[in-house]
Amino acid sequence: MVFAVDAALWVVGKALAPVTDGLLESWAASTKLGRNINALKMQLLYAQGMLNNAQGREIRNPALKELLQKLRELAYGADDALDELDYFRIQDELDGTYHAADLDAQSCVDRLVINARHTAKAAGNKLKCSSSSTRAYPDDQEDGGTRGCLSVVGSCGGRDISSSPLRPTTQGVQEVDGGCMPKVFSCTRNAAQTIGSGRRFLCSAWPSKVLQENNTMQTPKLKFDRVVVSKKILEIIEQLKPLCAMVSTILNLELLGSTHIPTAQDITNRPKTTPNIIEPALHGRNDLKKNIIDGITHGKYCTNELTVVPLVGPGGIGKTTLTQHIFRELEGSFQVSVWVCVSLDFNAERLTQEIVKKIPKVNDEKDNATNHEVIAQRLKSKRLLLVLDDVWRYHEDEWKKLLAPLNQTGGEKGNVVIVTTRIPKVASMVTTTNSSIDVERLTHEDTMSFFEVCVFGDQQPWKDHPELRDVGSKIVKKLKGFPLAAKTVGRLLRNQLTLDHWTRVAESKEWELHTNDNDIMPALKLSYNYLPFHLQQCFSYCGLFPEDYEFTSKGLVHFWIGLGIIRSLDRARRTEDVALCYLNDLVNHGFFRKNEKENGPHYVIHDLLHNLAVMVSSYECLSIYSSNVQTIQLPASVRHLSIIVDNTDVKDITTFREYNSYLSALGKRLKVQNLRTLILFGAYHGNFAKTFSGLFSEATALRSIFLSGASYSIDDVLLNFSKLVHLRYLRIKSAHNKDMCLPSALFRSYHLEVIDLEKWGGSFGSTSQISSLIKLRHFVVPQYNLELYSSIFEVGKIKVLEELRRFEVRKEAKGFELSQLGELTELGGSLGIYNLENVQKKEEVDELKLMNKNHLHKLILEWSFDRRIRDAEQEKNVIESLVPHSNLQDLCIRGHGGDICPSWLGRYLSVQNLESLSLCNVSWNTLPPLGELRFIDDRDEECKGLVSSQSFLILKRLELVEIPRLAKWVGNGKCHLFSVLEVVIIQDCPELVELPFSHRSCHQAKHEENMIWFPKLRELKIIHCPKLASLPVIPWTEDPRSVKIEQSGSVFEKLVYSKNDKSELSLEIEGKDGQQIVFWNVLAFHNLANLKELKVEKCPPLPLIHLQKLKSLKSLTITGMSNSLLLFGGESYNTEFLLPVEQIEIMECRADGKELTQLLTHFPKLTELVVRSCEKITEIGVLELQTEMAAASSPVNEIETEHAQGGHHQTRGEEVEEAVAGGEGLLLLPRQLEELKISGCRELRLLSDSLGKDNTHGGGLQSLCSLRSLEIYDCPRFLSSYSSSTLSCFPFPVSSLQDLCLLGVEGMETLAPLSNLISLTSLTVRRCGDLRGEGLWPLVAGGRLTRLGIFGTRKFFTGSEPSRLHDQQIPSSSSKLEHLTTDDLTGVLTAPICRLLSSSLTRLTFLNIQEVERFTEEHEEALHLLNSLQKLVFWNCRKLQRLPAGLAQLASLKILRIWKFPAIRLLPKDGLPSSLQELDIKDCPAIKSLPKDGLPSSLRKLEVCGGISEELKRQCCKLKGTIPIIIDY
């Protein structure tokens, strides 16, 4: 009941918001309307005071709860009415009209005219309601039939105010100023026309000042009817008075017998936990339990001091059960063990008393001793284990008081306190180890194990009920790994082991409705009840989003602002800051989990907490998806709706139509006119656009709209967008489709506070009118389209705008003055000011009021780089006046033409709190205080820059780009600035010779010492600084860092050290010609132990002694190096250095085969080898040794042990020397290879003879017994030793090879040498001359070949076996080929081949068909034989004029793709297969229409995009809503 009071109070407060500042009352101070507004305000204030008095008191009266809900609904109605009035007030203010003005300030004639007009309109509407005559007043039909104001609080009848639809005010109104007006209709109308002669007074026709001044087309404004609004407000008042009286009476009676209690009473009354083990078996926690116990007995928690070990996790996750088991096992390790259940009442005195009671007494205890003294006496020389279970609060003083006697220990080890809590903030505050232990959810397997115990007990699970296993598994998945959830469901299921019962429970989630204290939802709801009301609101509305939805802080803050649930009582605090504080509180209470990602933190409501959010918000919030749309209850109170369209909802036409029909029927069950929030999710929800447009046609009370995955223009779904006068929040995430448009009425949504178009992929149109949105706080657009900011005319009108990322000074003659920015008092994000060269006078800068923008986070000041005229003196004066507030965190200055740094950034530094500073293309001879800087002056002499006693305090990021005069940044030891820097970027500084990281005269040890000055540096970029004398050692620490050095210094061309796409450490280094061994001194190899990937290009030989230090290296790429790839320091190749590398790529190297063979012997774990464009390699074979290498699976330490033994590998080294003695062009491959890629070796030839002494494996690559994948590109002679006549000689391993790709390989006449590859599953042949397919068919019919690609090999299918063999000899059922891709349409579409493949081929792709113009009858008949074909693709068929006839005969075809068919005009006249599910047409401009007989009823996806005709696109548009997925962009 406490929540009911708070909720009603909140809505009443919202309703009062429009009348708190007096603006609305003043504007509406016409006779009847003004009095009604004042009366409504008084009634709402009465309700507010009444509810304030009841706040925080426990009331148990269901009738009162219902009355409070009714009061809440009426308050919503009042809110809508006053909000609508405020809309028209803003419209009047912007357009210079006076639909409802202060009549006391008007002349007698003006008052008569205004009242006459409104009265006449009301009377006219009354007549229209009672007759079917033509409209009585012609102006009622202006704006395309849009008439009247959008009254949302009811109709003129006696209906309930709160449930009335949002409609134009065209309903009949009988009462104006207390009387009925039908008789005065003609009189008042004549008065309006006569007295107003010379100008038109109807509000719909009054001209806008903006229109007059700019002569531009604007969206027609809505009309306002004062009489109808006044009537509706009166109806609300009449309903509020008796309701408030009833509520007040019952509240007074209730409060007489109640006392003020904390809102979390139910928490304090929870059953007390004990150390007694309830669950004898601990499922899924044994490893965690062992780690904790080991840590306490002899690990990190076993210290001489008091140690606090917090366990944190949501309710029901099993913290108490885990702690009970830990407590039981640790009792023997402690002399005293105490368990205390804390709960909400964290009182040090109470807890101390409980501890005293549970510690055994000792002899000679002092009388009258305090509890602390007693504890100290009893624990003397003893070690205590204390468990504080279920801690909810942390008070520092109380906590210290509790622990004080426990800090005193006479034993060798300190006492240990285990704390369990739901609240992460509590855990972080009490821990003594700088970390807490997260009790995570159980795995699916562990949850299933516990679930089985809960259901079946000691019996063997599923033995007698195997039919329940599948549905049981589905139920367990929904439990999200919560043990208490498994226990709850187990109780529900174990007494009725029937499939019907279990299925019903699985579909309804019945366990969530259980209210016993030991059930999962009540356990979780305790945490929710503990939250203050404003946090409950913020959390509960998130139930509208799908499970595991990833929020950003910005997205959440904007959403909450749009809902209107963020209110700051302190005017000095911005709404955004309050919202971020709320978010932080929810994280600290464990309702959100914060996940750090590269693009910033994301927040997720994990597990069953999302279900909790859905449950607690169910009175007003509803989330619909396909599985609940039929059964879910739709309360009349629902005001916030989300609809989730999952991919499975469009998986087939039946599912689509079923969901579509259910959504269509929602309109009969849902009071759409009450909706305030609408969220649509799903990449394909746009295919329900027609349904949504009908469903939400009356949803005119909307305040928040989020369309995620939109593929349509907004007003295609929200037909009445122009009537959404309450709209606060609009966010759209869409596909990229330039045909999609924003609503033209967007800039008349005067209440809008948030427009988020960052992921909008449609057309933006002009943003010049956005300044009419005077309440707009956030306007978010894509980074690539910042011009949308700079196009806003008179942006100063949007006074509360929080961010303006681009403003171009004097972009136009008017409306783009710098003074516009002076009006933006709430700027708190980023402000970018461009074209500052257009500022002429210092006074203009003063009007900017930059110093007053104390919330500004980032500031960009830019002078155009390409400006023709540079006035250095003027620009110096301008920047000197651009003094930002000292709170600024991020500053970027670009293109300034003055010669000195502004004093506020230099000598008199006023922005000491900067965290990021970027200077680009400035010609200063002084820089900010960054240490000792030296410049080149006009006489080309070196001079010192600014030396200041002031410095930046927390500068983390420094970027210096295009500073032409900067010569040195000198490091003279440690300084505060160096100690905080995290990112340093130096780019395009042509005179720079020195950085503080290093000095030209320093050796490596000194360089490393210098880097210690920068303990937090994590990212370093130095680019295009050619004179730089020396560089820092890379990396300067073992911790992962990001480094990019390019075209700087004389050592190397490029160095990149960072994490690769696999998040593994990678180093890429490119050398310069002429470098010697000192080249490698720039790398600190001892800090590269965790390096996974190394790429070296054009570098000197890599010393093997350095390579040995790379203990974790898995991938090595060597490019463009000389004959010697590795340097052995005087040792020969016989010295064995074995390295853990698994993948090697060698490109464009001048090393010969002998060199590469010797290189590869040092990598016993090598499994993947790539060789590209190594011209000196002329022959290739396999290295077969009597002394085999160490097994590839041997760990590195075993390799090192073998290396230490020495003698065995020396013999092996001699074998290698002997093997490579045969020729320098011969490359011998290690036998353990699994993947081999060779390309661009034009002279390379595969040896056909074995090189081994026993010749047991045959020649070629047959000795590579583990080889799975082989790719040979542009090596024309590779198979020249093989021919079809040598059938007994095969080049490749028969049993292991699965994937083979031959491109540009000649020498074989047929595929006979490959016919033995029984394990081959994929074969690609491209540009292999006159190769014929003889030998392929044994692979197809008798092997495992499933994928085949043939390109540029015209004779491949000519004369192949199927054309010569009888059908009986190769039965079609023996073929396993599933996918065939080729450019030889004529060769494939023959009866013998298609007959062979008829039962197996499921995917056929024809691409790059250049010569064929039409299909012959033979082609079509052959194609019809492929009765298993499911996917048919035609790609880039330039001359083909039509598709093959008879496609309808392909009874299994599901997917048809037609891409790049410039000549095709029509789809098959005889139709498409009835089985077709996807039709994809792309870049076929000549196709004007779809088949006349229509598309198959089975079609689930129609994609028509690229270069297509407008006619075809229009046809597709008409089909939307009849086909599950239509993509036309």
GROMACS .gro file of C-alpha atoms in nm, residues 241-454:
model
  214
  241LYS     CA    1  -1.375   1.648  -0.550
  242PRO     CA    2  -1.580   1.352  -0.428
  243LEU     CA    3  -1.294   1.108  -0.482
  244CYS     CA    4  -1.052   1.317  -0.276
  245ALA     CA    5  -1.315   1.347  -0.006
  246MET     CA    6  -1.359   0.969   0.010
  247VAL     CA    7  -0.987   0.903   0.013
  248SER     CA    8  -0.932   1.168   0.279
  249THR     CA    9  -1.200   1.020   0.505
  250ILE     CA   10  -1.066   0.666   0.483
  251LEU     CA   11  -0.707   0.785   0.521
  252ASN     CA   12  -0.794   0.974   0.838
  253LEU     CA   13  -0.955   0.664   0.985
  254GLU     CA   14  -0.660   0.448   0.883
  255LEU     CA   15  -0.400   0.689   1.013
  256LEU     CA   16  -0.563   0.710   1.357
  257GLY     CA   17  -0.455   0.355   1.424
  258SER     CA   18  -0.129   0.345   1.233
  259THR     CA   19   0.222   0.456   1.310
  260HIS     CA   20   0.497   0.578   1.080
  261ILE     CA   21   0.713   0.281   0.989
  262PRO     CA   22   1.003   0.224   0.752
  263THR     CA   23   0.909   0.115   0.405
  264ALA     CA   24   1.121  -0.199   0.435
  265GLN     CA   25   0.937  -0.352   0.731
  266ASP     CA   26   0.903  -0.682   0.557
  267ILE     CA   27   1.282  -0.706   0.541
  268THR     CA   28   1.327  -0.669   0.916
  269ASN     CA   29   1.065  -0.937   0.977
  270ARG     CA   30   1.241  -1.199   0.768
  271PRO     CA   31   1.308  -1.541   0.925
  272LYS     CA   32   1.648  -1.553   1.093
  273THR     CA   33   1.909  -1.767   0.924
  274THR     CA   34   2.128  -2.011   1.117
  275PRO     CA   35   2.448  -2.202   1.043
  276ASN     CA   36   2.254  -2.528   1.026
  277ILE     CA   37   2.288  -2.682   0.683
  278ILE     CA   38   1.953  -2.721   0.507
  279GLU     CA   39   2.078  -2.842   0.169
  280PRO     CA   40   2.315  -3.134   0.236
  281ALA     CA   41   2.465  -3.126  -0.114
  282LEU     CA   42   2.618  -2.812  -0.259
  283HIS     CA   43   2.555  -2.798  -0.632
  284GLY     CA   44   2.794  -2.607  -0.858
  285ARG     CA   45   2.972  -2.428  -0.574
  286ASN     CA   46   3.240  -2.675  -0.469
  287ASP     CA   47   3.524  -2.499  -0.650
  288LEU     CA   48   3.420  -2.161  -0.510
  289LYS     CA   49   3.383  -2.309  -0.162
  290LYS     CA   50   3.728  -2.466  -0.181
  291ASN     CA   51   3.889  -2.141  -0.296
  292ILE     CA   52   3.731  -1.948  -0.010
  293ILE     CA   53   3.823  -2.208   0.251
  294ASP     CA   54   4.180  -2.233   0.121
  295GLY     CA   55   4.208  -1.856   0.122
  296ILE     CA   56   4.093  -1.837   0.484
  297THR     CA   57   4.302  -2.125   0.615
  298HIS     CA   58   4.631  -2.060   0.438
  299GLY     CA   59   4.577  -1.815   0.152
  300LYS     CA   60   4.519  -1.445   0.098
  301TYR     CA   61   4.254  -1.422   0.371
  302CYS     CA   62   4.489  -1.573   0.628
  303THR     CA   63   4.672  -1.271   0.771
  304ASN     CA   64   4.775  -1.128   1.105
  305GLU     CA   65   4.504  -0.865   1.079
  306LEU     CA   66   4.126  -0.877   1.086
  307THR     CA   67   4.003  -0.991   0.743
  308VAL     CA   68   3.656  -0.924   0.605
  309VAL     CA   69   3.545  -1.151   0.319
  310PRO     CA   70   3.223  -1.029   0.150
  311LEU     CA   71   3.006  -1.257  -0.064
  312VAL     CA   72   2.772  -1.062  -0.288
  313GLY     CA   73   2.489  -1.168  -0.518
  314PRO     CA   74   2.116  -1.119  -0.573
  315GLY     CA   75   1.854  -1.277  -0.352
  316GLY     CA   76   1.801  -1.646  -0.416
  317ILE     CA   77   2.144  -1.704  -0.567
  318GLY     CA   78   2.258  -1.926  -0.277
  319LYS     CA   79   2.486  -1.703  -0.067
  320THR     CA   80   2.354  -1.827   0.267
  321THR     CA   81   2.363  -2.194   0.166
  322LEU     CA   82   2.722  -2.159   0.043
  323THR     CA   83   2.823  -1.980   0.363
  324GLN     CA   84   2.661  -2.250   0.579
  325HIS     CA   85   2.881  -2.514   0.414
  326ILE     CA   86   3.190  -2.295   0.449
  327PHE     CA   87   3.107  -2.229   0.815
  328ARG     CA   88   3.068  -2.599   0.887
  329GLU     CA   89   3.406  -2.691   0.734
  330LEU     CA   90   3.591  -2.400   0.898
  331GLU     CA   91   3.464  -2.457   1.251
  332GLY     CA   92   3.757  -2.688   1.322
  333SER     CA   93   4.009  -2.421   1.215
  334PHE     CA   94   3.882  -2.158   1.461
  335GLN     CA   95   3.852  -2.171   1.838
  336VAL     CA   96   3.532  -1.967   1.823
  337SER     CA   97   3.269  -1.963   1.547
  338VAL     CA   98   2.970  -1.728   1.554
  339TRP     CA   99   2.679  -1.685   1.312
  340VAL     CA  100   2.465  -1.370   1.325
  341CYS     CA  101   2.175  -1.288   1.093
  342VAL     CA  102   2.188  -0.910   1.045
  343SER     CA  103   1.913  -0.822   0.794
  344LEU     CA  104   1.812  -0.456   0.777
  345ASP     CA  105   1.872  -0.370   1.141
  346PHE     CA  106   2.244  -0.298   1.136
  347ASN     CA  107   2.292  -0.177   1.492
  348ALA     CA  108   2.638  -0.228   1.639
  349GLU     CA  109   2.509  -0.257   1.996
  350ARG     CA  110   2.247  -0.520   1.907
  351LEU     CA  111   2.492  -0.721   1.699
  352THR     CA  112   2.759  -0.702   1.970
  353GLN     CA  113   2.511  -0.838   2.224
  354GLU     CA  114   2.430  -1.132   1.995
  355ILE     CA  115   2.801  -1.203   1.945
  356VAL     CA  116   2.863  -1.197   2.320
  357LYS     CA  117   2.582  -1.449   2.375
  358LYS     CA  118   2.739  -1.691   2.128
  359ILE     CA  119   3.101  -1.675   2.255
  360PRO     CA  120   3.169  -1.921   2.536
  361LYS     CA  121   3.235  -1.766   2.874
  362VAL     CA  122   3.581  -1.779   3.033
  363ASN     CA  123   3.694  -1.780   3.392
  364ASP     CA  124   3.759  -1.460   3.581
  365GLU     CA  125   3.540  -1.240   3.364
  366LYS     CA  126   3.513  -0.886   3.493
  367ASP     CA  127   3.187  -0.779   3.643
  368ASN     CA  128   3.003  -0.489   3.481
  369ALA     CA  129   3.232  -0.508   3.179
  370THR     CA  130   3.108  -0.365   2.850
  371ASN     CA  131   3.024  -0.595   2.564
  372HIS     CA  132   3.344  -0.491   2.389
  373GLU     CA  133   3.550  -0.580   2.697
  374VAL     CA  134   3.372  -0.913   2.733
  375ILE     CA  135   3.447  -1.002   2.370
  376ALA     CA  136   3.812  -0.905   2.418
  377GLN     CA  137   3.837  -1.123   2.731
  378ARG     CA  138   3.668  -1.424   2.577
  379LEU     CA  139   3.870  -1.407   2.254
  380LYS     CA  140   4.206  -1.368   2.420
  381SER     CA  141   4.454  -1.593   2.236
  382LYS     CA  142   4.167  -1.730   2.028
  383ARG     CA  143   4.080  -1.692   1.663
  384LEU     CA  144   3.723  -1.600   1.570
  385LEU     CA  145   3.520  -1.685   1.260
  386LEU     CA  146   3.221  -1.452   1.243
  387VAL     CA  147   2.949  -1.474   0.979
  388LEU     CA  148   2.730  -1.168   0.931
  389ASP     CA  149   2.455  -1.299   0.706
  390ASP     CA  150   2.218  -1.087   0.496
  391VAL     CA  151   2.367  -0.740   0.550
  392TRP     CA  152   2.165  -0.462   0.384
  393ARG     CA  153   2.317  -0.143   0.517
  394TYR     CA  154   2.656   0.006   0.579
  395HIS     CA  155   2.710   0.281   0.832
  396GLU     CA  156   3.078   0.355   0.872
  397ASP     CA  157   3.061   0.450   1.240
  398GLU     CA  158   2.846   0.149   1.332
  399TRP     CA  159   3.072  -0.080   1.134
  400LYS     CA  160   3.387   0.044   1.307
  401LYS     CA  161   3.218   0.012   1.644
  402LEU     CA  162   3.123  -0.349   1.570
  403LEU     CA  163   3.472  -0.449   1.453
  404ALA     CA  164   3.664  -0.265   1.726
  405PRO     CA  165   3.684  -0.559   1.974
  406LEU     CA  166   3.759  -0.801   1.691
  407ASN     CA  167   4.074  -0.619   1.584
  408GLN     CA  168   4.243  -0.713   1.911
  409THR     CA  169   4.397  -1.057   1.877
  410GLY     CA  170   4.653  -1.237   2.079
  411GLY     CA  171   4.696  -1.523   1.836
  412GLU     CA  172   4.920  -1.562   1.536
  413LYS     CA  173   4.642  -1.506   1.284
  414GLY     CA  174   4.372  -1.245   1.270
  415ASN     CA  175   4.000  -1.298   1.302
  416VAL     CA  176   3.789  -1.354   0.990
  417VAL     CA  177   3.449  -1.203   0.917
  418ILE     CA  178   3.238  -1.341   0.632
  419VAL     CA  179   2.969  -1.100   0.515
  420THR     CA  180   2.686  -1.197   0.280
  421THR     CA  181   2.495  -0.918   0.108
  422ARG     CA  182   2.281  -0.843  -0.194
  423ILE     CA  183   2.419  -0.495  -0.232
  424PRO     CA  184   2.753  -0.452  -0.414
  425LYS     CA  185   2.817  -0.117  -0.249
  426VAL     CA  186   2.801  -0.276   0.096
  427ALA     CA  187   3.046  -0.545  -0.017
  428SER     CA  188   3.290  -0.287  -0.154
  429MET     CA  189   3.275  -0.083   0.166
  430VAL     CA  190   3.333  -0.365   0.417
  431THR     CA  191   3.603  -0.564   0.234
  432THR     CA  192   3.960  -0.552   0.357
  433THR     CA  193   4.103  -0.722   0.048
  434ASN     CA  194   4.003  -0.460  -0.214
  435SER     CA  195   3.770  -0.714  -0.373
  436SER     CA  196   3.456  -0.907  -0.305
  437ILE     CA  197   3.346  -1.255  -0.408
  438ASP     CA  198   3.065  -1.259  -0.662
  439VAL     CA  199   2.834  -1.555  -0.616
  440GLU     CA  200   2.736  -1.613  -0.977
  441ARG     CA  201   2.438  -1.804  -1.110
  442LEU     CA  202   2.475  -2.178  -1.156
  443THR     CA  203   2.550  -2.331  -1.493
  444HIS     CA  204   2.266  -2.502  -1.674
  445GLU     CA  205   2.409  -2.842  -1.583
  446ASP     CA  206   2.437  -2.757  -1.212
  447THR     CA  207   2.091  -2.602  -1.207
  448MET     CA  208   1.952  -2.915  -1.370
  449SER     CA  209   2.126  -3.132  -1.111
  450PHE     CA  210   1.975  -2.935  -0.821
  451PHE     CA  211   1.637  -2.919  -0.995
  452GLU     CA  212   1.635  -3.297  -1.025
  453VAL     CA  213   1.700  -3.328  -0.651
  454CYS     CA  214   1.420  -3.081  -0.574
   0.00000   0.00000   0.00000
